[in-house]
Short mmCIF file of C-alpha atoms in Angstrom, two decimals:
data_model
loop_
_atom_site.label_atom_id
_atom_site.label_comp_id
_atom_site.label_asym_id
_atom_site.label_seq_id
_atom_site.Cartn_x
_atom_site.Cartn_y
_atom_site.Cartn_z
CA GLY A 696 -20.74 5.49 -14.35
CA THR A 697 -22.21 9.32 -15.16
CA ALA A 698 -25.67 8.58 -15.39
CA LEU A 699 -26.89 11.25 -19.03
CA SER A 700 -29.18 13.91 -17.90
CA THR A 701 -29.78 17.63 -20.38
CA THR A 702 -26.32 18.42 -19.89
CA GLN A 703 -25.71 15.49 -22.71
CA LEU A 704 -29.30 14.93 -23.86
CA ASP A 705 -30.20 18.41 -25.05
CA ALA A 706 -31.67 18.96 -28.27
CA THR A 707 -33.42 21.60 -29.57
CA SER A 708 -36.03 22.19 -32.09
CA THR A 709 -36.79 25.44 -34.27
CA VAL A 710 -40.47 24.48 -33.87
CA ALA A 711 -42.46 23.53 -31.08
CA GLY A 712 -42.28 19.88 -29.83
CA GLY A 713 -40.97 17.46 -27.47
CA PHE A 714 -37.90 15.49 -27.50
CA THR A 715 -37.49 11.16 -26.84
CA TYR A 716 -34.20 10.12 -26.46
CA ALA A 717 -33.08 6.77 -26.53
CA PRO A 718 -30.98 5.92 -24.19
CA VAL A 719 -32.98 7.72 -21.72
CA THR A 720 -31.99 10.04 -18.96
CA GLY A 721 -30.59 8.47 -16.06
CA THR A 722 -28.39 5.56 -18.10
CA ILE A 723 -25.44 4.96 -16.94
CA LEU A 724 -23.20 4.02 -20.73
CA GLY A 725 -20.35 1.58 -20.56
CA ALA A 726 -17.06 3.22 -21.81
CA GLY A 727 -16.33 3.75 -25.48
CA SER A 728 -18.25 5.47 -28.29
CA ASN A 729 -21.73 5.32 -27.41
CA THR A 730 -24.98 6.51 -29.94
CA LEU A 731 -26.93 8.91 -28.51
CA THR A 732 -30.50 9.25 -30.55
CA ALA A 733 -32.93 11.95 -30.31
CA THR A 734 -36.60 12.05 -31.73
CA PHE A 735 -38.48 15.22 -32.18
CA ALA A 736 -42.55 15.47 -32.53
CA PRO A 737 -43.44 18.29 -33.10
CA THR A 738 -47.35 20.07 -32.09
CA ASP A 739 -48.04 20.90 -35.27
CA THR A 740 -48.08 17.67 -37.14
CA ALA A 741 -50.49 18.44 -40.00
CA ASP A 742 -46.87 20.81 -40.95
CA TYR A 743 -44.75 19.34 -39.30
CA THR A 744 -43.29 15.62 -39.38
CA THR A 745 -41.80 13.93 -36.92
CA GLN A 746 -37.99 13.50 -37.22
CA THR A 747 -34.46 11.80 -35.33
CA ALA A 748 -30.97 12.85 -35.19
CA THR A 749 -28.19 10.98 -33.56
CA VAL A 750 -24.61 11.77 -32.53
CA ASN A 751 -22.08 10.25 -30.59
CA LEU A 752 -20.81 10.66 -27.22
CA VAL A 753 -17.31 8.94 -25.87
CA VAL A 754 -17.38 7.59 -21.86
CA ILE A 755 -13.71 7.49 -20.69
CA ALA A 756 -13.19 4.84 -18.72
CA ALA A 757 -13.19 5.39 -15.12
CA ALA A 758 -10.15 4.94 -12.57
CA PRO A 759 -11.22 3.19 -9.51
CA VAL A 760 -10.80 4.22 -5.81
CA ILE A 761 -8.02 2.41 -3.66
CA ASN A 762 -9.12 2.49 -0.62
CA TRP A 763 -6.19 2.00 1.48
CA THR A 764 -4.47 3.65 4.86
CA ASN A 765 -0.81 3.31 6.57
CA PRO A 766 -1.15 0.20 7.77
CA ALA A 767 -0.23 -0.10 11.65
CA PRO A 768 3.64 -0.07 12.73
CA ILE A 769 5.22 -3.73 13.04
CA VAL A 770 8.47 -4.28 14.75
CA TYR A 771 11.53 -5.57 12.18
CA GLY A 772 11.54 -9.62 11.50
CA THR A 773 8.00 -8.94 10.56
CA ALA A 774 6.84 -10.40 7.44
CA LEU A 775 4.48 -8.27 5.60
CA GLY A 776 1.10 -10.44 5.37
CA SER A 777 -2.30 -9.93 4.82
CA THR A 778 -2.82 -7.36 8.27
CA GLN A 779 -0.63 -4.84 6.11
CA LEU A 780 -1.84 -6.17 2.58
CA ASP A 781 -5.84 -5.05 3.15
CA ALA A 782 -6.43 -2.59 0.38
CA THR A 783 -9.88 -3.13 -1.82
CA ALA A 784 -11.35 -0.99 -4.67
CA SER A 785 -14.55 0.70 -5.64
CA THR A 786 -15.97 2.45 -8.17
CA PRO A 787 -15.55 6.48 -8.00
CA ALA A 788 -19.77 6.17 -6.53
CA GLY A 789 -18.46 4.30 -3.90
CA THR A 790 -19.50 0.53 -5.11
CA ALA A 791 -17.21 -2.48 -4.03
CA LEU A 792 -15.84 -3.34 -7.95
CA ALA A 793 -14.23 -6.48 -8.50
CA GLY A 794 -10.76 -7.22 -9.60
CA SER A 795 -7.21 -8.08 -8.38
CA PHE A 796 -4.05 -6.82 -6.22
CA ILE A 797 -0.32 -7.21 -6.70
CA TYR A 798 1.30 -5.18 -3.87
CA SER A 799 5.14 -4.42 -4.05
CA PRO A 800 7.31 -5.62 -1.64
CA SER A 801 4.86 -8.97 -2.07
CA THR A 802 3.01 -11.22 0.68
CA GLY A 803 6.12 -12.53 2.57
CA THR A 804 9.03 -9.36 2.56
CA VAL A 805 10.71 -8.27 5.69
CA LEU A 806 11.35 -4.61 5.26
CA SER A 807 14.44 -3.12 7.31
CA VAL A 808 13.82 -0.44 9.99
CA GLY A 809 12.60 3.07 9.22
CA THR A 810 9.37 4.54 7.31
CA GLN A 811 8.88 2.26 4.02
CA PRO A 812 6.97 2.40 1.13
CA ILE A 813 4.39 -0.35 0.49
CA THR A 814 2.46 0.04 -3.19
CA ALA A 815 -1.06 -1.43 -4.18
CA THR A 816 -1.39 -2.20 -8.40
CA PHE A 817 -5.47 -2.77 -9.02
CA THR A 818 -6.30 -4.81 -12.06
CA PRO A 819 -10.07 -4.50 -12.48
CA ASP A 820 -12.15 -7.88 -13.69
CA ASP A 821 -13.66 -4.78 -16.22
CA THR A 822 -11.12 -3.53 -17.85
CA VAL A 823 -13.05 -2.39 -20.47
CA ASP A 824 -14.96 0.89 -18.11
CA PHE A 825 -12.40 1.04 -15.47
CA THR A 826 -8.79 1.95 -15.71
CA THR A 827 -5.56 -0.29 -13.68
CA VAL A 828 -4.31 2.07 -10.75
CA LYS A 829 -2.12 2.32 -8.07
CA LYS A 830 -1.47 3.64 -4.44
CA THR A 831 1.21 4.27 -2.09
CA VAL A 832 1.50 3.84 1.43
CA THR A 833 3.87 3.86 4.15
CA ILE A 834 5.18 1.33 7.08
CA ASP A 835 6.71 2.24 10.62
CA VAL A 836 8.84 -0.27 10.79
CA GLN A 837 10.44 -0.06 14.29
CA GLN A 838 13.58 -1.72 15.56
CA ALA A 839 13.48 -5.08 17.12
CA THR A 840 15.14 -5.91 20.23
CA LEU A 841 18.72 -7.65 20.95
CA VAL A 842 19.63 -9.17 23.82
CA VAL A 843 23.54 -9.30 24.37
CA THR A 844 24.28 -11.65 27.54
CA ALA A 845 28.62 -11.79 29.38
CA ASN A 846 28.44 -14.56 31.15
CA ASP A 847 30.54 -14.13 34.38
CA ALA A 848 34.37 -14.70 34.03
CA SER A 849 36.77 -15.01 36.40
CA LYS A 850 41.29 -14.82 36.62
CA THR A 851 43.82 -14.67 39.37
CA TYR A 852 46.06 -11.54 40.05
CA GLY A 853 48.41 -11.32 37.63
CA THR A 854 47.85 -12.92 34.97
CA ALA A 855 45.89 -12.19 31.03
CA ASN A 856 41.77 -11.91 30.92
CA PRO A 857 41.01 -15.27 30.18
CA ALA A 858 38.71 -15.77 26.79
CA PHE A 859 35.16 -13.95 27.43
CA ALA A 860 31.92 -15.55 25.65
CA GLY A 861 28.26 -14.85 25.95
CA SER A 862 25.23 -14.93 24.21
CA ILE A 863 22.74 -12.84 21.64
CA THR A 864 19.02 -13.83 21.33
CA GLY A 865 16.55 -11.64 19.65
CA MET A 866 17.83 -12.62 16.26
CA GLN A 867 15.26 -11.89 13.41
CA ASN A 868 15.11 -12.85 9.69
CA GLY A 869 18.17 -15.38 9.85
CA ASP A 870 20.48 -12.08 10.54
CA THR A 871 23.77 -12.94 12.34
CA PHE A 872 25.63 -11.60 14.95
CA THR A 873 29.87 -11.35 16.50
CA GLU A 874 30.01 -11.01 19.88
CA SER A 875 32.38 -8.81 21.66
CA PHE A 876 33.41 -7.86 25.23
CA SER A 877 35.39 -5.04 26.89
CA THR A 878 36.43 -4.26 30.17
CA THR A 879 38.70 -2.49 32.45
CA ALA A 880 40.50 -5.15 34.25
CA ALA A 881 43.60 -6.06 33.16
CA ILE A 882 46.74 -8.13 34.34
CA LEU A 883 47.99 -6.03 36.82
CA SER A 884 44.03 -4.91 38.52
CA ASN A 885 42.99 -4.79 41.67
CA ALA A 886 41.26 -7.77 42.77
CA GLY A 887 37.97 -7.25 43.05
CA THR A 888 34.98 -6.78 41.17
CA TYR A 889 34.83 -5.49 37.37
CA SER A 890 32.23 -4.69 34.71
CA LEU A 891 32.55 -6.81 32.01
CA VAL A 892 30.01 -5.65 28.85
CA PRO A 893 29.01 -6.96 25.41
CA ALA A 894 28.65 -6.02 22.47
CA ALA A 895 27.42 -7.30 18.87
CA SER A 896 27.95 -5.95 15.26
CA GLY A 897 26.36 -7.36 12.08
CA THR A 898 25.20 -6.40 8.59
CA ASN A 899 21.57 -5.70 9.72
CA ILE A 900 22.27 -4.00 13.56
CA ALA A 901 20.99 -1.47 12.65
CA ASP A 902 17.51 -2.79 12.46
CA TYR A 903 17.61 -3.78 16.23
CA THR A 904 17.78 -1.69 19.38
CA ASP A 905 20.04 -3.61 22.06
CA ARG A 906 19.77 -3.80 25.66
#
């Protein structure tokens, strides 16, 4: 991507005259080994002849630029998709560059709660002039809301508490949970109304906030 200039085309001569270069100033060479030619035409053509010299210039493949910022936060249960995996690539000069991306984790992945890394690997179509590059960003995965509800129950004074029941909604990604209930009501508790508090437990409970 670097254009030829006087930095590379800098031949000199011990006599007066002018140089003609091939390739010319401003040329952008492909990666690899390239031959530069300088042709010198002397001012004094009676005493000196035109001469040509060549040198070798190695052009190193450029590293593409991956344009990708941290995606907006998502709620647990949201599968990664094109909204998050939307990197683009360009040349160091800012021109769009064709190629393909591979993401890790891939499309469809459901991430756990927390700040999670995502990596994009870009392979350019032009693998001669450009290298394969990677970039990692992070995404904030927020807790999903798990709603745990207890059904009303009743009993007669002096009897054991009945089997309590309730429901859980808001599960994501095929997660399952077990309900449990707590209350201060006991066999000899005075007649009245007591709170029945539901709870849930499961492998991925940390990915949820409950209410």
